[in-house]
CSV table of C-alpha atoms and ligand atoms in Angstrom, one decimal:
chain,number,residue,atom,x,y,z
G,9,UNK,CA,-74.2,-48.7,-34.6
G,10,UNK,CA,-72.2,-51.5,-33.0
G,11,UNK,CA,-69.5,-50.7,-30.8
G,12,UNK,CA,-66.5,-51.7,-33.1
G,13,UNK,CA,-65.3,-48.9,-35.2
G,14,UNK,CA,-64.0,-51.2,-38.0
G,15,UNK,CA,-67.3,-53.2,-38.0
G,16,UNK,CA,-68.9,-49.8,-38.4
G,17,UNK,CA,-66.7,-49.1,-41.3
G,18,UNK,CA,-67.5,-52.2,-43.1
G,19,UNK,CA,-71.2,-51.6,-42.5
G,20,UNK,CA,-70.9,-48.1,-43.9
G,21,UNK,CA,-72.0,-46.2,-40.8
G,22,UNK,CA,-68.5,-44.7,-40.4
G,23,UNK,CA,-67.1,-43.4,-43.7
G,24,UNK,CA,-63.9,-44.9,-45.2
G,25,UNK,CA,-61.7,-44.5,-48.2
G,26,UNK,CA,-62.2,-48.1,-49.4
G,27,UNK,CA,-59.8,-49.6,-52.1
G,28,UNK,CA,-60.6,-53.1,-52.2
G,29,UNK,CA,-63.6,-55.5,-51.0
G,30,UNK,CA,-64.4,-59.0,-51.4
G,31,UNK,CA,-66.5,-61.8,-49.5
G,32,UNK,CA,-64.1,-61.9,-46.8
G,33,UNK,CA,-62.2,-59.0,-46.4
G,34,UNK,CA,-62.4,-55.0,-46.8
G,35,UNK,CA,-59.3,-52.8,-47.4
G,36,UNK,CA,-59.1,-49.0,-46.7
G,37,UNK,CA,-56.8,-46.1,-46.3
G,38,UNK,CA,-55.5,-45.6,-42.6
G,39,UNK,CA,-56.9,-42.2,-41.4
G,40,UNK,CA,-53.5,-41.2,-39.8
G,41,UNK,CA,-51.1,-42.6,-42.4
G,42,UNK,CA,-47.5,-42.8,-41.4
G,43,UNK,CA,-46.5,-43.0,-45.3
G,44,UNK,CA,-48.2,-42.5,-48.5
G,45,UNK,CA,-50.6,-45.2,-49.3
G,46,UNK,CA,-50.6,-46.6,-45.6
G,47,UNK,CA,-53.7,-48.9,-45.7
G,48,UNK,CA,-55.3,-51.4,-43.5
G,49,UNK,CA,-56.6,-54.9,-44.5
G,50,UNK,CA,-59.4,-56.4,-42.2
G,51,UNK,CA,-61.6,-59.6,-42.1
G,52,UNK,CA,-65.4,-58.7,-42.4
G,53,UNK,CA,-66.1,-61.0,-39.6
G,54,UNK,CA,-65.1,-59.4,-36.3
G,55,UNK,CA,-62.0,-61.0,-34.6
G,56,UNK,CA,-60.2,-59.0,-31.9
G,57,UNK,CA,-56.7,-60.1,-32.9
G,58,UNK,CA,-54.7,-62.9,-34.5
G,59,UNK,CA,-55.4,-65.2,-31.7
G,60,UNK,CA,-59.1,-65.4,-32.5
G,61,UNK,CA,-58.7,-66.1,-36.3
G,62,UNK,CA,-59.4,-69.6,-37.6
G,63,UNK,CA,-57.2,-71.0,-40.3
G,64,UNK,CA,-59.6,-70.3,-43.0
G,65,UNK,CA,-60.2,-66.7,-41.9
G,66,UNK,CA,-56.5,-66.3,-41.9
G,67,UNK,CA,-56.3,-67.8,-45.3
G,68,UNK,CA,-59.1,-65.8,-46.8
G,69,UNK,CA,-57.5,-62.7,-45.4
G,70,UNK,CA,-54.0,-63.3,-46.7
G,71,UNK,CA,-55.2,-64.4,-50.1
G,72,UNK,CA,-55.9,-60.7,-50.6
G,73,UNK,CA,-52.3,-59.5,-49.5
G,74,UNK,CA,-50.4,-59.9,-52.6
G,75,UNK,CA,-52.9,-58.2,-54.8
G,76,UNK,CA,-53.0,-55.3,-52.6
G,77,UNK,CA,-49.4,-54.9,-51.9
G,78,UNK,CA,-48.8,-55.1,-55.8
G,79,UNK,CA,-51.3,-52.3,-56.4
G,80,UNK,CA,-49.4,-50.0,-53.9
G,81,UNK,CA,-46.1,-51.1,-55.6
G,82,UNK,CA,-47.2,-50.4,-59.1
G,83,UNK,CA,-49.1,-47.2,-58.1
G,84,UNK,CA,-46.8,-45.4,-55.8
G,85,UNK,CA,-43.4,-47.2,-56.5
G,86,UNK,CA,-42.2,-47.4,-52.8
G,87,UNK,CA,-38.7,-48.3,-52.3
G,88,UNK,CA,-40.1,-51.1,-49.8
G,89,UNK,CA,-43.0,-52.1,-47.9
G,90,UNK,CA,-43.7,-53.2,-44.3
G,91,UNK,CA,-46.7,-55.3,-43.3
G,92,UNK,CA,-47.5,-54.9,-39.7
G,93,UNK,CA,-50.2,-56.5,-37.4
G,94,UNK,CA,-50.4,-55.6,-33.5
G,95,UNK,CA,-51.8,-57.9,-31.2
G,96,UNK,CA,-52.6,-56.5,-27.7
G,97,UNK,CA,-52.0,-53.0,-26.2
G,98,UNK,CA,-48.3,-54.0,-25.4
G,99,UNK,CA,-47.6,-54.5,-29.0
G,100,UNK,CA,-49.5,-51.2,-30.2
G,101,UNK,CA,-52.9,-52.4,-30.8
G,102,UNK,CA,-55.4,-49.7,-30.4
G,103,UNK,CA,-58.3,-50.8,-32.3
G,104,UNK,CA,-59.6,-54.3,-31.4
G,105,UNK,CA,-60.6,-55.7,-34.8
G,106,UNK,CA,-57.7,-57.6,-36.6
G,107,UNK,CA,-56.1,-55.3,-39.2
G,108,UNK,CA,-53.1,-55.8,-41.1
G,109,UNK,CA,-51.1,-52.5,-42.0
G,110,UNK,CA,-49.6,-52.0,-45.4
G,111,UNK,CA,-46.8,-49.4,-45.0
G,112,UNK,CA,-45.1,-48.5,-48.3
G,113,UNK,CA,-41.7,-47.1,-47.5
G,114,UNK,CA,-40.0,-44.5,-49.4
G,115,UNK,CA,-37.0,-42.8,-47.7
G,116,UNK,CA,-35.6,-41.8,-44.3
G,117,UNK,CA,-38.2,-39.1,-44.1
G,118,UNK,CA,-41.2,-41.4,-44.1
G,119,UNK,CA,-42.9,-41.5,-40.9
G,120,UNK,CA,-42.5,-45.3,-39.6
G,121,UNK,CA,-39.7,-45.5,-37.5
G,122,UNK,CA,-38.8,-48.8,-35.4
G,123,UNK,CA,-36.0,-50.0,-33.2
G,124,UNK,CA,-34.6,-53.3,-33.7
G,125,UNK,CA,-32.5,-54.3,-30.9
G,126,UNK,CA,-31.3,-58.1,-31.0
G,127,UNK,CA,-31.1,-59.6,-27.5
G,128,UNK,CA,-28.0,-61.7,-28.6
G,129,UNK,CA,-26.5,-61.6,-24.9
G,130,UNK,CA,-29.2,-63.5,-23.5
G,131,UNK,CA,-31.0,-65.1,-26.3
G,132,UNK,CA,-27.9,-67.4,-27.2
G,133,UNK,CA,-28.0,-70.0,-29.8
G,134,UNK,CA,-28.5,-72.6,-27.0
G,135,UNK,CA,-31.5,-70.8,-25.6
G,136,UNK,CA,-32.9,-70.4,-28.9
G,137,UNK,CA,-32.7,-74.1,-29.5
G,138,UNK,CA,-34.7,-74.7,-26.3
G,139,UNK,CA,-37.2,-72.2,-27.4
G,140,UNK,CA,-37.6,-74.0,-30.6
G,141,UNK,CA,-38.0,-77.1,-28.8
G,142,UNK,CA,-40.7,-75.9,-26.8
G,143,UNK,CA,-42.7,-74.6,-29.7
G,144,UNK,CA,-42.2,-77.9,-31.6
G,145,UNK,CA,-43.8,-79.7,-28.8
G,146,UNK,CA,-46.7,-77.1,-28.7
G,147,UNK,CA,-47.0,-77.2,-32.6
U,228,AMP,P1,-53.3,-50.3,-34.4
U,228,AMP,O1,-52.2,-49.2,-33.6
U,228,AMP,O2,-52.3,-51.4,-35.0
U,228,AMP,O3,-54.5,-50.9,-33.5
U,228,AMP,O4,-53.7,-49.5,-35.6
U,228,AMP,C1,-55.0,-48.8,-35.7
U,228,AMP,C2,-54.8,-48.0,-36.8
U,228,AMP,O5,-56.2,-47.8,-37.2
U,228,AMP,C3,-54.2,-46.6,-36.8
U,228,AMP,O6,-53.3,-46.7,-37.6
U,228,AMP,C4,-55.4,-45.6,-37.1
U,228,AMP,O7,-54.8,-44.6,-37.6
U,228,AMP,C5,-56.4,-46.5,-37.8
U,228,AMP,N1,-57.7,-46.0,-37.7
U,228,AMP,C6,-58.4,-45.9,-36.6
U,228,AMP,N2,-59.6,-45.3,-36.9
U,228,AMP,C7,-59.8,-45.3,-38.1
U,228,AMP,C8,-60.6,-44.8,-39.2
U,228,AMP,N3,-62.0,-44.5,-38.7
U,228,AMP,N4,-60.4,-44.9,-40.4
U,228,AMP,C9,-59.2,-45.4,-40.8
U,228,AMP,N5,-58.2,-45.8,-39.9
U,228,AMP,C10,-58.5,-45.7,-38.7
U,229,ZN,ZN1,-65.3,-55.4,-35.5
């Protein structure tokens, strides 16, 4: 058994409720779902987080995204859906093999709660412009 829990799911050492697989990706139900249909999509190659992914690996992973999202939508008719991907413990990452959460949303009683608190006092349009300029340089 390798040390990564999701690599062990891919190689079958740890059981999972697989829903989709191709040459590049593996999708399976989250074991502690916050909503009906909550699942994870992972690359078969071990990559800790988004910073480690090549462009081709990212493209291969996201190619499967509409198919999976539409399957969830067709089967469970959620009112909405969040795609969530955490990088680093500060962002809530607990498993260090890249994974994209699919979280169908139903009503106020589903289990996904977040707080969106815009920092409009400090991140003014002028500051935003400076940040964009920095990123344009970098990119
Ligand atoms: P994150 O906090 O973004 O790192 O999310 C990790 C997710 O992996 C959590 O939602 C866990 O419930 C899920 N998870 C951990 N172990 C397993 C497992 N053996 N099978 C399915 N999902 C798992
Ligand atoms: Zn892994």
